[in-house]
């Protein structure tokens, strides 16, 4: 289980009609656990859902506050609407320690591509790199319109290529991605369509140079689904996973307490060890190497008739 904090909402304001910014602090003014750009925290919303949000300020060892931005998504599963409608200054929220699946790796040059609310981790990463100095940074920030652009003023004056599709159409990314360069790392965060486009246009790049974070995540019950049996290694309990239920929810129904947050394969919270059997990996978190002995049960299933899983820590 990730460690939890109880933080007070010190400030709340609206960056756009749909994006609200929340500043979270320790009620007694204590410093908070440190983090690096690209990190996220998981917040328990007043509606009881757990949702992961990127920390938008540059990281540090002992920050005084965490700042998150939440885009209201009326068609979503309710977490963002609850954050918008039910969270007010003075409220206390349960928040996990920061985790980071989108960490900055060393490079001479960085190309950041942010789509919409995907600017949130990238703002922290760019801020951190600029403070450190020495690296060449290019940022493409794609939104629908100026009105829907969080941090518009900030990114209007710092050399960012701001592109609004409502007035300028789709941005052609090819000129930015045409020439592979081992000294460059690409970080892209945004909607699935943008991620897929960037991955397609960088197929000729070395995979280790391209990093993506997909907020939309994976549909837990999408794609091919067949029933299988999960064996919970600590007790030997056998749990049937039907075609219409995720491995995570089947384990929970069987009385196994497995933590989860995004339930869409993006946050890394539900990670289990894979001890036996063949997993059908669908997450956006694990590296190819990690997939040999780990599985994300919120979205991944089994290719074999049975898989054996265990917690990552005893
Ligand atoms: S709960 Fe987020 S990856 Fe599984």
mmCIF file of N, CA and C in Angstrom, residues 28 55 57 89 91 111 115 122 134 161-162 173 210 218 270 277 283 303-304:
data_model
loop_
_atom_site.group_PDB
_atom_site.id
_atom_site.type_symbol
_atom_site.label_atom_id
_atom_site.label_comp_id
_atom_site.label_asym_id
_atom_site.label_seq_id
_atom_site.Cartn_x
_atom_site.Cartn_y
_atom_site.Cartn_z
ATOM 1 N N UNK A 28 -0.318 21.197 9.468
ATOM 2 C CA UNK A 28 0.559 21.849 10.452
ATOM 3 C C UNK A 28 1.733 22.567 9.796
ATOM 4 N N UNK A 55 1.746 16.219 -10.452
ATOM 5 C CA UNK A 55 2.152 17.410 -9.699
ATOM 6 C C UNK A 55 2.694 18.410 -10.711
ATOM 7 N N UNK A 57 4.012 21.579 -10.291
ATOM 8 C CA UNK A 57 5.161 22.438 -9.994
ATOM 9 C C UNK A 57 6.451 21.625 -10.078
ATOM 10 N N UNK A 89 -11.625 25.092 -0.402
ATOM 11 C CA UNK A 89 -10.538 25.433 0.519
ATOM 12 C C UNK A 89 -10.908 25.077 1.957
ATOM 13 N N UNK A 91 -10.968 21.967 3.085
ATOM 14 C CA UNK A 91 -11.250 20.529 3.124
ATOM 15 C C UNK A 91 -9.941 19.754 3.260
ATOM 16 N N UNK A 111 12.442 17.091 -26.264
ATOM 17 C CA UNK A 111 11.267 17.551 -27.007
ATOM 18 C C UNK A 111 10.036 17.110 -26.224
ATOM 19 N N UNK A 115 -0.598 17.559 -24.855
ATOM 20 C CA UNK A 115 -1.936 17.759 -25.413
ATOM 21 C C UNK A 115 -2.899 18.071 -24.276
ATOM 22 N N UNK A 122 4.341 17.790 -17.656
ATOM 23 C CA UNK A 122 5.376 18.405 -18.494
ATOM 24 C C UNK A 122 5.760 19.778 -17.955
ATOM 25 N N UNK A 134 21.449 23.882 -18.900
ATOM 26 C CA UNK A 134 22.367 23.017 -19.643
ATOM 27 C C UNK A 134 21.725 22.209 -20.751
ATOM 28 N N UNK A 161 5.944 26.422 -28.470
ATOM 29 C CA UNK A 161 5.103 26.458 -29.664
ATOM 30 C C UNK A 161 3.687 26.116 -29.214
ATOM 31 N N UNK A 162 2.855 27.148 -29.073
ATOM 32 C CA UNK A 162 1.462 26.967 -28.657
ATOM 33 C C UNK A 162 0.612 26.803 -29.910
ATOM 34 N N UNK A 173 3.065 17.123 -36.882
ATOM 35 C CA UNK A 173 4.186 16.819 -35.978
ATOM 36 C C UNK A 173 5.407 16.273 -36.717
ATOM 37 N N UNK A 210 11.790 7.542 -26.482
ATOM 38 C CA UNK A 210 10.412 8.054 -26.580
ATOM 39 C C UNK A 210 9.629 7.624 -25.334
ATOM 40 N N UNK A 218 -6.402 2.637 -20.336
ATOM 41 C CA UNK A 218 -6.874 1.475 -21.072
ATOM 42 C C UNK A 218 -8.245 1.088 -20.533
ATOM 43 N N UNK A 270 -1.472 -0.600 -8.697
ATOM 44 C CA UNK A 270 -1.971 -1.954 -8.419
ATOM 45 C C UNK A 270 -0.946 -3.052 -8.724
ATOM 46 N N UNK A 277 2.468 -18.568 -14.924
ATOM 47 C CA UNK A 277 1.447 -18.334 -15.940
ATOM 48 C C UNK A 277 1.864 -17.213 -16.875
ATOM 49 N N UNK A 283 -1.310 -2.831 -19.819
ATOM 50 C CA UNK A 283 -1.074 -1.574 -19.108
ATOM 51 C C UNK A 283 -0.135 -0.665 -19.888
ATOM 52 N N UNK A 303 -3.173 -15.016 -20.497
ATOM 53 C CA UNK A 303 -3.222 -15.784 -21.739
ATOM 54 C C UNK A 303 -3.288 -17.277 -21.418
ATOM 55 N N UNK A 304 -2.703 -17.654 -20.284
ATOM 56 C CA UNK A 304 -2.781 -19.043 -19.838
ATOM 57 C C UNK A 304 -4.077 -19.248 -19.049
#
